[in-house]
C-alpha atoms as an extended CHARMM CRD file, in Angstrom:
* protein
*
       282  EXT
         1         1  MET       CA            106.3580000000      155.0410000000      114.2320000000  PROA      1               0.0000000000
         2         2  ARG       CA            106.5930000000      152.6600000000      117.0600000000  PROA      2               0.0000000000
         3         3  GLU       CA            105.4820000000      149.0770000000      116.4090000000  PROA      3               0.0000000000
         4         4  GLY       CA            102.3970000000      147.4860000000      118.5580000000  PROA      4               0.0000000000
         5         5  VAL       CA             99.2150000000      149.0910000000      119.2640000000  PROA      5               0.0000000000
         6         6  ARG       CA             99.0990000000      152.5410000000      117.6840000000  PROA      6               0.0000000000
         7         7  MET       CA             97.5030000000      155.6160000000      119.0610000000  PROA      7               0.0000000000
         8         8  LYS       CA             94.3380000000      156.6920000000      117.3530000000  PROA      8               0.0000000000
         9         9  ALA       CA             94.7310000000      160.0310000000      115.6970000000  PROA      9               0.0000000000
        10        10  ILE       CA             91.2700000000      160.4460000000      115.1720000000  PROA      10              0.0000000000
        11        11  GLU       CA             88.2780000000      159.0260000000      117.0730000000  PROA      11              0.0000000000
        12        12  LEU       CA             84.4370000000      159.8910000000      116.8580000000  PROA      12              0.0000000000
        13        13  ILE       CA             82.3260000000      158.0830000000      119.4160000000  PROA      13              0.0000000000
        14        14  GLY       CA             78.3690000000      158.2450000000      119.1570000000  PROA      14              0.0000000000
        15        15  VAL       CA             78.8590000000      161.8810000000      117.7990000000  PROA      15              0.0000000000
        16        16  SER       CA             75.8650000000      164.1020000000      116.9120000000  PROA      16              0.0000000000
        17        17  LYS       CA             75.4140000000      167.6800000000      115.8020000000  PROA      17              0.0000000000
        18        18  VAL       CA             71.8530000000      169.2100000000      115.3200000000  PROA      18              0.0000000000
        19        19  TYR       CA             71.6030000000      172.7860000000      114.2840000000  PROA      19              0.0000000000
        20        20  PRO       CA             69.5440000000      175.3960000000      115.8570000000  PROA      20              0.0000000000
        21        21  GLN       CA             65.6330000000      175.3340000000      115.8000000000  PROA      21              0.0000000000
        22        22  ALA       CA             66.0200000000      178.1570000000      113.1970000000  PROA      22              0.0000000000
        23        23  THR       CA             66.9620000000      175.8500000000      110.6360000000  PROA      23              0.0000000000
        24        24  GLY       CA             64.2830000000      173.2310000000      111.7920000000  PROA      24              0.0000000000
        25        25  GLY       CA             66.6030000000      171.5250000000      114.2910000000  PROA      25              0.0000000000
        26        26  ARG       CA             68.0610000000      169.0210000000      111.7650000000  PROA      26              0.0000000000
        27        27  ALA       CA             70.6290000000      166.5250000000      112.6180000000  PROA      27              0.0000000000
        28        28  ALA       CA             73.4720000000      167.0580000000      110.4980000000  PROA      28              0.0000000000
        29        29  LEU       CA             75.3630000000      163.9850000000      112.3700000000  PROA      29              0.0000000000
        30        30  ASP       CA             73.3960000000      161.1500000000      114.2160000000  PROA      30              0.0000000000
        31        31  ASP       CA             75.3200000000      158.7100000000      116.3700000000  PROA      31              0.0000000000
        32        32  VAL       CA             78.4470000000      158.6250000000      114.0560000000  PROA      32              0.0000000000
        33        33  SER       CA             81.1930000000      156.4490000000      115.3730000000  PROA      33              0.0000000000
        34        34  LEU       CA             84.8000000000      156.2660000000      113.6320000000  PROA      34              0.0000000000
        35        35  ALA       CA             88.4510000000      155.9510000000      114.0030000000  PROA      35              0.0000000000
        36        36  VAL       CA             91.7200000000      156.7130000000      112.1450000000  PROA      36              0.0000000000
        37        37  GLU       CA             94.8400000000      155.2000000000      113.6530000000  PROA      37              0.0000000000
        38        38  GLN       CA             97.8220000000      157.0830000000      113.4600000000  PROA      38              0.0000000000
        39        39  GLY       CA             99.5470000000      156.9170000000      110.1950000000  PROA      39              0.0000000000
        40        40  ALA       CA             96.2860000000      155.5570000000      108.6900000000  PROA      40              0.0000000000
        41        41  SER       CA             94.0820000000      157.0860000000      106.0280000000  PROA      41              0.0000000000
        42        42  LEU       CA             90.3470000000      156.8950000000      105.9940000000  PROA      42              0.0000000000
        43        43  GLY       CA             88.1440000000      158.1380000000      103.1720000000  PROA      43              0.0000000000
        44        44  LEU       CA             84.7270000000      159.8890000000      103.8200000000  PROA      44              0.0000000000
        45        45  ILE       CA             82.3930000000      159.0500000000      100.9280000000  PROA      45              0.0000000000
        46        46  GLY       CA             79.0350000000      160.7700000000      100.8350000000  PROA      46              0.0000000000
        47        47  GLU       CA             76.4790000000      162.9790000000       98.7700000000  PROA      47              0.0000000000
        48        48  SER       CA             76.3030000000      166.7270000000       99.5940000000  PROA      48              0.0000000000
        49        49  GLY       CA             74.3700000000      167.0890000000      102.8350000000  PROA      49              0.0000000000
        50        50  SER       CA             75.5590000000      163.5120000000      104.2080000000  PROA      50              0.0000000000
        51        51  GLY       CA             77.6110000000      165.4320000000      107.0290000000  PROA      51              0.0000000000
        52        52  LYS       CA             80.9070000000      165.4350000000      105.3560000000  PROA      52              0.0000000000
        53        53  THR       CA             81.7950000000      168.7940000000      106.2280000000  PROA      53              0.0000000000
        54        54  THR       CA             80.1670000000      168.8700000000      109.3220000000  PROA      54              0.0000000000
        55        55  ILE       CA             82.7510000000      166.2050000000      110.6420000000  PROA      55              0.0000000000
        56        56  ALA       CA             85.7940000000      168.2710000000      109.2050000000  PROA      56              0.0000000000
        57        57  LYS       CA             84.3560000000      171.5460000000      111.2640000000  PROA      57              0.0000000000
        58        58  ILE       CA             84.0920000000      169.6580000000      114.1880000000  PROA      58              0.0000000000
        59        59  LEU       CA             87.2420000000      168.2630000000      114.0630000000  PROA      59              0.0000000000
        60        60  LEU       CA             88.8620000000      171.8020000000      113.3640000000  PROA      60              0.0000000000
        61        61  GLY       CA             87.2120000000      173.1590000000      116.2700000000  PROA      61              0.0000000000
        62        62  LEU       CA             84.8950000000      175.6190000000      114.3770000000  PROA      62              0.0000000000
        63        63  GLU       CA             81.7680000000      174.0310000000      115.6150000000  PROA      63              0.0000000000
        64        64  PRO       CA             80.9370000000      171.7560000000      118.9530000000  PROA      64              0.0000000000
        65        65  ALA       CA             79.4670000000      168.4870000000      118.3710000000  PROA      65              0.0000000000
        66        66  SER       CA             75.9310000000      168.4740000000      120.0480000000  PROA      66              0.0000000000
        67        67  GLY       CA             76.7040000000      165.1070000000      121.6390000000  PROA      67              0.0000000000
        68        68  GLY       CA             79.4530000000      162.5600000000      121.9130000000  PROA      68              0.0000000000
        69        69  GLU       CA             83.0380000000      162.3320000000      122.0120000000  PROA      69              0.0000000000
        70        70  VAL       CA             85.5970000000      163.9160000000      119.9960000000  PROA      70              0.0000000000
        71        71  VAL       CA             89.4600000000      162.7290000000      120.1490000000  PROA      71              0.0000000000
        72        72  ILE       CA             92.4280000000      163.9020000000      118.5200000000  PROA      72              0.0000000000
        73        73  ALA       CA             96.3480000000      162.3440000000      118.9730000000  PROA      73              0.0000000000
        74        74  GLY       CA             94.6960000000      161.6330000000      122.4200000000  PROA      74              0.0000000000
        75        75  HSD       CA             93.1210000000      165.0950000000      123.1260000000  PROA      75              0.0000000000
        76        76  ARG       CA             89.5300000000      165.8010000000      123.8380000000  PROA      76              0.0000000000
        77        77  ILE       CA             88.2090000000      168.3650000000      121.6860000000  PROA      77              0.0000000000
        78        78  ASP       CA             84.8660000000      170.2850000000      122.9850000000  PROA      78              0.0000000000
        79        79  GLY       CA             84.1040000000      172.9250000000      120.1990000000  PROA      79              0.0000000000
        80        80  ARG       CA             86.4580000000      176.0440000000      119.4650000000  PROA      80              0.0000000000
        81        81  PRO       CA             89.8820000000      176.0640000000      121.3620000000  PROA      81              0.0000000000
        82        82  ARG       CA             89.8420000000      179.0230000000      124.0620000000  PROA      82              0.0000000000
        83        83  GLY       CA             92.4910000000      181.2140000000      123.7160000000  PROA      83              0.0000000000
        84        84  ARG       CA             95.5850000000      181.6470000000      121.8770000000  PROA      84              0.0000000000
        85        85  ARG       CA             97.7380000000      178.7860000000      123.3580000000  PROA      85              0.0000000000
        86        86  ALA       CA             94.8250000000      176.4600000000      123.0180000000  PROA      86              0.0000000000
        87        87  ARG       CA             94.0180000000      177.3990000000      119.3760000000  PROA      87              0.0000000000
        88        88  ILE       CA             98.0770000000      177.0640000000      118.9060000000  PROA      88              0.0000000000
        89        89  GLU       CA             98.0140000000      173.3440000000      120.0980000000  PROA      89              0.0000000000
        90        90  HSD       CA             95.1080000000      172.4360000000      118.5890000000  PROA      90              0.0000000000
        91        91  ALA       CA             96.7270000000      173.5020000000      115.1220000000  PROA      91              0.0000000000
        92        92  ARG       CA             99.8610000000      171.4700000000      115.8150000000  PROA      92              0.0000000000
        93        93  ARG       CA             97.5060000000      168.2590000000      116.0280000000  PROA      93              0.0000000000
        94        94  ILE       CA             95.1490000000      168.7150000000      112.9860000000  PROA      94              0.0000000000
        95        95  GLN       CA             95.2140000000      170.8890000000      109.6380000000  PROA      95              0.0000000000
        96        96  ILE       CA             93.2230000000      171.1850000000      106.5370000000  PROA      96              0.0000000000
        97        97  VAL       CA             94.1300000000      170.7600000000      102.5950000000  PROA      97              0.0000000000
        98        98  PHE       CA             90.9540000000      172.6790000000      100.8460000000  PROA      98              0.0000000000
        99        99  GLN       CA             89.9790000000      171.7310000000       97.1400000000  PROA      99              0.0000000000
       100       100  ASP       CA             90.7800000000      175.5930000000       96.4340000000  PROA      100             0.0000000000
       101       101  PRO       CA             94.3890000000      176.4210000000       97.6120000000  PROA      101             0.0000000000
       102       102  TYR       CA             93.3710000000      180.2670000000       97.4720000000  PROA      102             0.0000000000
       103       103  LEU       CA             91.7700000000      179.5600000000      100.9370000000  PROA      103             0.0000000000
       104       104  SER       CA             94.8020000000      178.9480000000      102.6500000000  PROA      104             0.0000000000
       105       105  LEU       CA             97.2250000000      181.2330000000      100.6520000000  PROA      105             0.0000000000
       106       106  ASN       CA             97.1630000000      185.0780000000      100.1730000000  PROA      106             0.0000000000
       107       107  PRO       CA             96.9530000000      185.8520000000       96.5040000000  PROA      107             0.0000000000
       108       108  ARG       CA             98.9560000000      189.0770000000       97.1980000000  PROA      108             0.0000000000
       109       109  LEU       CA            101.8700000000      187.0500000000       99.2290000000  PROA      109             0.0000000000
       110       110  ALA       CA            104.7460000000      184.8760000000       97.7180000000  PROA      110             0.0000000000
       111       111  VAL       CA            103.8910000000      181.1850000000       99.2350000000  PROA      111             0.0000000000
       112       112  GLY       CA            107.2720000000      181.3780000000      101.0650000000  PROA      112             0.0000000000
       113       113  ASP       CA            106.7050000000      184.7210000000      102.8160000000  PROA      113             0.0000000000
       114       114  ALA       CA            103.1990000000      183.1200000000      103.9110000000  PROA      114             0.0000000000
       115       115  ILE       CA            104.9250000000      179.6460000000      105.1920000000  PROA      115             0.0000000000
       116       116  GLU       CA            107.5810000000      181.9130000000      107.0530000000  PROA      116             0.0000000000
       117       117  ARG       CA            104.3430000000      184.2300000000      108.9180000000  PROA      117             0.0000000000
       118       118  THR       CA            102.7570000000      180.5990000000      109.6140000000  PROA      118             0.0000000000
       119       119  LEU       CA            105.6970000000      179.3650000000      111.0730000000  PROA      119             0.0000000000
       120       120  ARG       CA            106.6680000000      182.6660000000      113.1160000000  PROA      120             0.0000000000
       121       121  LEU       CA            103.1170000000      182.6900000000      114.5230000000  PROA      121             0.0000000000
       122       122  HSD       CA            104.1520000000      179.0380000000      116.1410000000  PROA      122             0.0000000000
       123       123  SER       CA            107.1660000000      180.4510000000      117.4840000000  PROA      123             0.0000000000
       124       124  VAL       CA            109.8170000000      179.6800000000      114.7230000000  PROA      124             0.0000000000
       125       125  GLU       CA            112.3150000000      182.4220000000      115.1550000000  PROA      125             0.0000000000
       126       126  ARG       CA            112.3850000000      184.4820000000      112.0950000000  PROA      126             0.0000000000
       127       127  SER       CA            116.2860000000      183.6740000000      111.3280000000  PROA      127             0.0000000000
       128       128  GLY       CA            115.3110000000      180.1390000000      110.5690000000  PROA      128             0.0000000000
       129       129  ALA       CA            111.6700000000      180.5710000000      109.2450000000  PROA      129             0.0000000000
       130       130  ARG       CA            112.8600000000      181.2730000000      105.8790000000  PROA      130             0.0000000000
       131       131  ARG       CA            115.1610000000      178.0780000000      105.8010000000  PROA      131             0.0000000000
       132       132  ARG       CA            112.3700000000      176.2550000000      107.2410000000  PROA      132             0.0000000000
       133       133  ALA       CA            109.9490000000      177.2590000000      104.5310000000  PROA      133             0.0000000000
       134       134  LEU       CA            112.2280000000      176.3220000000      101.5260000000  PROA      134             0.0000000000
       135       135  GLU       CA            112.7200000000      172.8400000000      103.6180000000  PROA      135             0.0000000000
       136       136  LEU       CA            108.8190000000      172.4400000000      103.6900000000  PROA      136             0.0000000000
       137       137  LEU       CA            108.4970000000      173.5550000000      100.1490000000  PROA      137             0.0000000000
       138       138  ALA       CA            111.2370000000      171.4200000000       98.8680000000  PROA      138             0.0000000000
       139       139  GLN       CA            109.2780000000      168.2440000000      100.9240000000  PROA      139             0.0000000000
       140       140  VAL       CA            106.4080000000      168.6190000000       98.3940000000  PROA      140             0.0000000000
       141       141  GLY       CA            108.7520000000      169.2710000000       94.9280000000  PROA      141             0.0000000000
       142       142  LEU       CA            109.0370000000      172.9020000000       94.9330000000  PROA      142             0.0000000000
       143       143  GLY       CA            112.1550000000      175.0620000000       94.9290000000  PROA      143             0.0000000000
       144       144  GLU       CA            113.4050000000      178.4190000000       95.5900000000  PROA      144             0.0000000000
       145       145  ARG       CA            111.6920000000      180.1750000000       92.3440000000  PROA      145             0.0000000000
       146       146  GLU       CA            108.3570000000      178.8700000000       93.4170000000  PROA      146             0.0000000000
       147       147  ALA       CA            108.9170000000      180.1850000000       96.9830000000  PROA      147             0.0000000000
       148       148  ASP       CA            109.3920000000      183.6850000000       95.7760000000  PROA      148             0.0000000000
       149       149  ALA       CA            106.2560000000      183.7450000000       93.2730000000  PROA      149             0.0000000000
       150       150  LEU       CA            102.6780000000      184.5920000000       94.3140000000  PROA      150             0.0000000000
       151       151  PRO       CA            100.2870000000      181.7600000000       94.1170000000  PROA      151             0.0000000000
       152       152  GLY       CA             98.4560000000      183.4160000000       90.9460000000  PROA      152             0.0000000000
       153       153  MET       CA            101.7850000000      182.7770000000       89.1990000000  PROA      153             0.0000000000
       154       154  LEU       CA            102.1060000000      179.0590000000       89.7260000000  PROA      154             0.0000000000
       155       155  SER       CA            100.4630000000      176.1760000000       88.0130000000  PROA      155             0.0000000000
       156       156  GLY       CA             97.3620000000      174.6770000000       89.8190000000  PROA      156             0.0000000000
       157       157  GLY       CA             99.1380000000      171.5820000000       91.0200000000  PROA      157             0.0000000000
       158       158  GLN       CA            102.2190000000      173.8140000000       92.4750000000  PROA      158             0.0000000000
       159       159  ARG       CA             99.4610000000      175.8630000000       94.1510000000  PROA      159             0.0000000000
       160       160  GLN       CA             97.6140000000      172.9330000000       95.6920000000  PROA      160             0.0000000000
       161       161  ARG       CA            101.9950000000      171.4910000000       96.7520000000  PROA      161             0.0000000000
       162       162  ALA       CA            102.3030000000      175.2430000000       98.4390000000  PROA      162             0.0000000000
       163       163  ALA       CA             99.1480000000      174.9030000000      100.1540000000  PROA      163             0.0000000000
       164       164  ILE       CA            100.3230000000      171.1140000000      101.6420000000  PROA      164             0.0000000000
       165       165  ALA       CA            103.5790000000      172.9140000000      102.5380000000  PROA      165             0.0000000000
       166       166  ARG       CA            101.7830000000      175.4910000000      104.2790000000  PROA      166             0.0000000000
       167       167  ALA       CA             99.6310000000      172.8510000000      106.4670000000  PROA      167             0.0000000000
       168       168  LEU       CA            102.5030000000      170.8720000000      107.3110000000  PROA      168             0.0000000000
       169       169  ALA       CA            105.0330000000      173.9480000000      108.5990000000  PROA      169             0.0000000000
       170       170  VAL       CA            103.0030000000      173.5420000000      111.9630000000  PROA      170             0.0000000000
       171       171  GLY       CA            103.8370000000      169.8520000000      112.4270000000  PROA      171             0.0000000000
       172       172  PRO       CA            100.2680000000      168.3020000000      112.5020000000  PROA      172             0.0000000000
       173       173  ARG       CA             99.6060000000      164.6200000000      113.4200000000  PROA      173             0.0000000000
       174       174  VAL       CA             96.4170000000      164.5650000000      111.0160000000  PROA      174             0.0000000000
       175       175  LEU       CA             95.5670000000      165.9850000000      107.9680000000  PROA      175             0.0000000000
       176       176  ILE       CA             92.1270000000      166.3280000000      106.6240000000  PROA      176             0.0000000000
       177       177  LEU       CA             92.0980000000      166.5610000000      102.8890000000  PROA      177             0.0000000000
       178       178  ASP       CA             88.7130000000      168.1920000000      101.5160000000  PROA      178             0.0000000000
       179       179  GLU       CA             88.5540000000      167.3720000000       97.8870000000  PROA      179             0.0000000000
       180       180  ALA       CA             91.9900000000      168.1960000000       97.6180000000  PROA      180             0.0000000000
       181       181  VAL       CA             92.7210000000      167.0530000000       93.9780000000  PROA      181             0.0000000000
       182       182  ALA       CA             89.1930000000      167.5730000000       92.6250000000  PROA      182             0.0000000000
       183       183  ALA       CA             90.3040000000      170.6820000000       90.6730000000  PROA      183             0.0000000000
       184       184  LEU       CA             93.3340000000      169.4380000000       89.1620000000  PROA      184             0.0000000000
       185       185  ASP       CA             93.6530000000      167.4850000000       85.6440000000  PROA      185             0.0000000000
       186       186  VAL       CA             94.0420000000      163.5990000000       86.0510000000  PROA      186             0.0000000000
       187       187  SER       CA             97.5350000000      163.7600000000       85.2100000000  PROA      187             0.0000000000
       188       188  VAL       CA             98.2000000000      166.3980000000       88.1820000000  PROA      188             0.0000000000
       189       189  GLN       CA             96.0850000000      164.6240000000       90.4730000000  PROA      189             0.0000000000
       190       190  ALA       CA             98.1350000000      161.4140000000       90.2370000000  PROA      190             0.0000000000
       191       191  GLN       CA            101.0110000000      163.5350000000       91.1550000000  PROA      191             0.0000000000
       192       192  VAL       CA             99.6680000000      164.9950000000       94.2330000000  PROA      192             0.0000000000
       193       193  LEU       CA             98.2100000000      161.9720000000       95.3110000000  PROA      193             0.0000000000
       194       194  ASN       CA            101.6930000000      160.1150000000       95.3940000000  PROA      194             0.0000000000
       195       195  LEU       CA            102.8440000000      162.8610000000       97.3410000000  PROA      195             0.0000000000
       196       196  PHE       CA            100.2070000000      162.3110000000       99.9940000000  PROA      196             0.0000000000
       197       197  ASN       CA            101.0980000000      158.5320000000       99.9560000000  PROA      197             0.0000000000
       198       198  ASP       CA            105.2130000000      159.4940000000      100.3140000000  PROA      198             0.0000000000
       199       199  LEU       CA            104.5020000000      162.3540000000      102.9910000000  PROA      199             0.0000000000
       200       200  ARG       CA            102.3940000000      159.4860000000      104.9670000000  PROA      200             0.0000000000
       201       201  GLU       CA            105.1670000000      157.1660000000      104.8960000000  PROA      201             0.0000000000
       202       202  ALA       CA            107.8460000000      159.8120000000      105.7300000000  PROA      202             0.0000000000
       203       203  GLU       CA            106.0610000000      161.5920000000      108.2790000000  PROA      203             0.0000000000
       204       204  GLY       CA            103.6340000000      159.0760000000      109.6790000000  PROA      204             0.0000000000
       205       205  LEU       CA            100.7160000000      161.5610000000      109.3370000000  PROA      205             0.0000000000
       206       206  SER       CA             97.2020000000      160.4570000000      109.0680000000  PROA      206             0.0000000000
       207       207  TYR       CA             94.6000000000      161.4710000000      106.6890000000  PROA      207             0.0000000000
       208       208  LEU       CA             91.0030000000      161.7880000000      106.8970000000  PROA      208             0.0000000000
       209       209  PHE       CA             90.1940000000      162.4500000000      103.0050000000  PROA      209             0.0000000000
       210       210  ILE       CA             86.5940000000      163.6770000000      101.9140000000  PROA      210             0.0000000000
       211       211  THR       CA             86.1840000000      163.1890000000       98.5780000000  PROA      211             0.0000000000
       212       212  HSD       CA             83.3120000000      162.0380000000       95.8810000000  PROA      212             0.0000000000
       213       213  ASN       CA             86.0650000000      160.2270000000       93.4770000000  PROA      213             0.0000000000
       214       214  LEU       CA             86.6250000000      156.7290000000       94.1120000000  PROA      214             0.0000000000
       215       215  ALA       CA             89.9460000000      156.8560000000       92.4980000000  PROA      215             0.0000000000
       216       216  VAL       CA             91.1650000000      158.7660000000       95.0460000000  PROA      216             0.0000000000
       217       217  VAL       CA             89.4310000000      156.3330000000       97.7280000000  PROA      217             0.0000000000
       218       218  GLN       CA             91.0950000000      153.2760000000       96.8680000000  PROA      218             0.0000000000
       219       219  TYR       CA             94.4210000000      155.1370000000       95.8260000000  PROA      219             0.0000000000
       220       220  VAL       CA             95.2250000000      156.7610000000       99.0630000000  PROA      220             0.0000000000
       221       221  THR       CA             93.1240000000      155.0850000000      101.7630000000  PROA      221             0.0000000000
       222       222  ASP       CA             92.8670000000      152.0940000000      103.9290000000  PROA      222             0.0000000000
       223       223  ASP       CA             89.2090000000      152.4090000000      105.0870000000  PROA      223             0.0000000000
       224       224  ALA       CA             86.3730000000      153.8530000000      104.1210000000  PROA      224             0.0000000000
       225       225  VAL       CA             83.0180000000      155.4460000000      105.6800000000  PROA      225             0.0000000000
       226       226  VAL       CA             79.8150000000      155.6840000000      103.7030000000  PROA      226             0.0000000000
       227       227  LEU       CA             77.8560000000      158.7960000000      105.1080000000  PROA      227             0.0000000000
       228       228  ARG       CA             74.0560000000      159.1260000000      104.3100000000  PROA      228             0.0000000000
       229       229  GLN       CA             72.0080000000      161.9860000000      106.2330000000  PROA      229             0.0000000000
       230       230  GLY       CA             74.8000000000      162.1010000000      108.8250000000  PROA      230             0.0000000000
       231       231  ARG       CA             74.6560000000      158.3660000000      109.4820000000  PROA      231             0.0000000000
       232       232  VAL       CA             77.2320000000      155.8730000000      109.0250000000  PROA      232             0.0000000000
       233       233  VAL       CA             75.6940000000      153.0350000000      106.5460000000  PROA      233             0.0000000000
       234       234  GLU       CA             79.2120000000      151.3710000000      105.9790000000  PROA      234             0.0000000000
       235       235  HSD       CA             82.2650000000      151.3390000000      107.2390000000  PROA      235             0.0000000000
       236       236  GLY       CA             85.2460000000      149.0480000000      106.2400000000  PROA      236             0.0000000000
       237       237  PRO       CA             88.7650000000      148.2180000000      104.1460000000  PROA      237             0.0000000000
       238       238  THR       CA             88.5560000000      150.3490000000      101.1910000000  PROA      238             0.0000000000
       239       239  ARG       CA             88.8150000000      147.7730000000       98.8770000000  PROA      239             0.0000000000
       240       240  GLU       CA             86.2840000000      145.0650000000      100.4600000000  PROA      240             0.0000000000
       241       241  LEU       CA             84.1550000000      148.1350000000      100.5590000000  PROA      241             0.0000000000
       242       242  LEU       CA             84.4830000000      149.1750000000       96.9900000000  PROA      242             0.0000000000
       243       243  ALA       CA             84.0620000000      145.6770000000       95.7920000000  PROA      243             0.0000000000
       244       244  ARG       CA             81.9110000000      144.0710000000       97.6190000000  PROA      244             0.0000000000
       245       245  PRO       CA             79.4770000000      146.8000000000       99.2980000000  PROA      245             0.0000000000
       246       246  THR       CA             76.8690000000      145.4870000000      101.7190000000  PROA      246             0.0000000000
       247       247  SER       CA             74.1760000000      148.4820000000      101.8510000000  PROA      247             0.0000000000
       248       248  PRO       CA             72.1630000000      149.0500000000       99.1270000000  PROA      248             0.0000000000
       249       249  TYR       CA             72.8140000000      152.9870000000       99.3890000000  PROA      249             0.0000000000
       250       250  THR       CA             76.1140000000      152.0760000000       99.0640000000  PROA      250             0.0000000000
       251       251  VAL       CA             75.8970000000      150.2150000000       95.7910000000  PROA      251             0.0000000000
       252       252  GLU       CA             73.5510000000      153.0770000000       94.3510000000  PROA      252             0.0000000000
       253       253  LEU       CA             76.2400000000      155.7860000000       95.4030000000  PROA      253             0.0000000000
       254       254  LEU       CA             79.3630000000      153.7680000000       94.1260000000  PROA      254             0.0000000000
       255       255  ASP       CA             77.4870000000      153.6160000000       90.8780000000  PROA      255             0.0000000000
       256       256  SER       CA             76.7160000000      157.2150000000       90.6230000000  PROA      256             0.0000000000
       257       257  ILE       CA             80.1740000000      158.4810000000       91.1600000000  PROA      257             0.0000000000
       258       258  PRO       CA             83.7840000000      158.1410000000       89.4810000000  PROA      258             0.0000000000
       259       259  ARG       CA             85.8000000000      154.5590000000       89.4150000000  PROA      259             0.0000000000
       260       260  GLY       CA             88.5530000000      155.5250000000       87.3470000000  PROA      260             0.0000000000
       261       261  ILE       CA             91.1100000000      153.8490000000       89.3480000000  PROA      261             0.0000000000
       262       262  PRO       CA             94.9050000000      154.7780000000       88.8580000000  PROA      262             0.0000000000
       263       263  ARG       CA             96.5860000000      151.6910000000       87.8900000000  PROA      263             0.0000000000
       264       264  ARG       CA            100.6470000000      152.5400000000       88.5570000000  PROA      264             0.0000000000
       265       265  ARG       CA            102.8430000000      155.3990000000       90.2980000000  PROA      265             0.0000000000
       266       266  HSD       CA            104.1420000000      158.4500000000       88.2980000000  PROA      266             0.0000000000
       267       267  ASP       CA            107.4170000000      159.0920000000       88.2700000000  PROA      267             0.0000000000
       268       268  PRO       CA            108.3830000000      161.3410000000       91.6090000000  PROA      268             0.0000000000
       269       269  VAL       CA            108.1750000000      164.8700000000       90.5280000000  PROA      269             0.0000000000
       270       270  VAL       CA            111.2920000000      167.1260000000       91.2120000000  PROA      270             0.0000000000
       271       271  ALA       CA            111.5430000000      170.5040000000       91.9130000000  PROA      271             0.0000000000
       272       272  PRO       CA            110.9250000000      172.6030000000       88.7180000000  PROA      272             0.0000000000
       273       273  ALA       CA            113.8760000000      174.4990000000       87.0220000000  PROA      273             0.0000000000
       274       274  ALA       CA            112.5850000000      176.8600000000       84.7660000000  PROA      274             0.0000000000
       275       275  ALA       CA            108.6130000000      176.7850000000       85.0960000000  PROA      275             0.0000000000
       276       276  LEU       CA            106.7630000000      179.3270000000       87.2870000000  PROA      276             0.0000000000
       277       277  THR       CA            104.7590000000      177.4970000000       86.2360000000  PROA      277             0.0000000000
       278       278  GLU       CA             98.2510000000      186.9370000000      105.9710000000  PROA      278             0.0000000000
       279       279  SER       CA             97.8750000000      182.9000000000      105.6730000000  PROA      279             0.0000000000
       280       280  THR       CA             95.0120000000      181.5370000000      107.4030000000  PROA      280             0.0000000000
       281       281  SER       CA             94.9160000000      179.1750000000      110.2570000000  PROA      281             0.0000000000
       282       282  SER       CA             92.4810000000      176.3850000000      110.3500000000  PROA      282             0.0000000000
């Protein structure tokens, strides 16, 4: 990553989203501004219905903003990309890792094959796709045995690692992590969070981390935004925001959600030797 002023990986400027009158003309987002610098990680905190998912949909090009400006890696986004080339280019800028890895892994397709299909969709030759798929899986701590397994043959943590590898296949600058460790056991959560930190350092990735878990927010984000009913009520460095919130709503929210902060890194996870324990484009 170059020294000096960093490009903003994500920038929302005065973004609003109003749903049709059929839903009462509700404003899901109201004048939301936030930014994530390249190589940084931003946590989005808020109750259900606060606007977190709407922000993710707009960034992924699944819905247009009603107003304001949305920029990803220097490219302005205006709704769903038009045409195959535009969709591919957008996918190379931003991908998502869901709480449920089955949203990005076909249960009837070996995970290595799913990643190969994604690579070929993005113009990687068949001859090199298998090699690259294995490299991506190795990067997230999985081996050839896991590559040949169906998702249902893997543990929950391994499935999530495979979903991360698939998201990385197209070389995105930004990952949206939508409750990406919420379904995992606590010990496995720590391993996957360490993986996210390692990938950010190695690849210069930027993260938008959507979560209800304050342990996750503190462990992997630099800054945090608190949303309420589509508006930003607080925004600042994560540790400062969690330790000294200024908004009464933030105080109330932080008192209502988990605070179990990881105390240390777990040892790196190596590719398992014995346990066994059409991918969708974002």
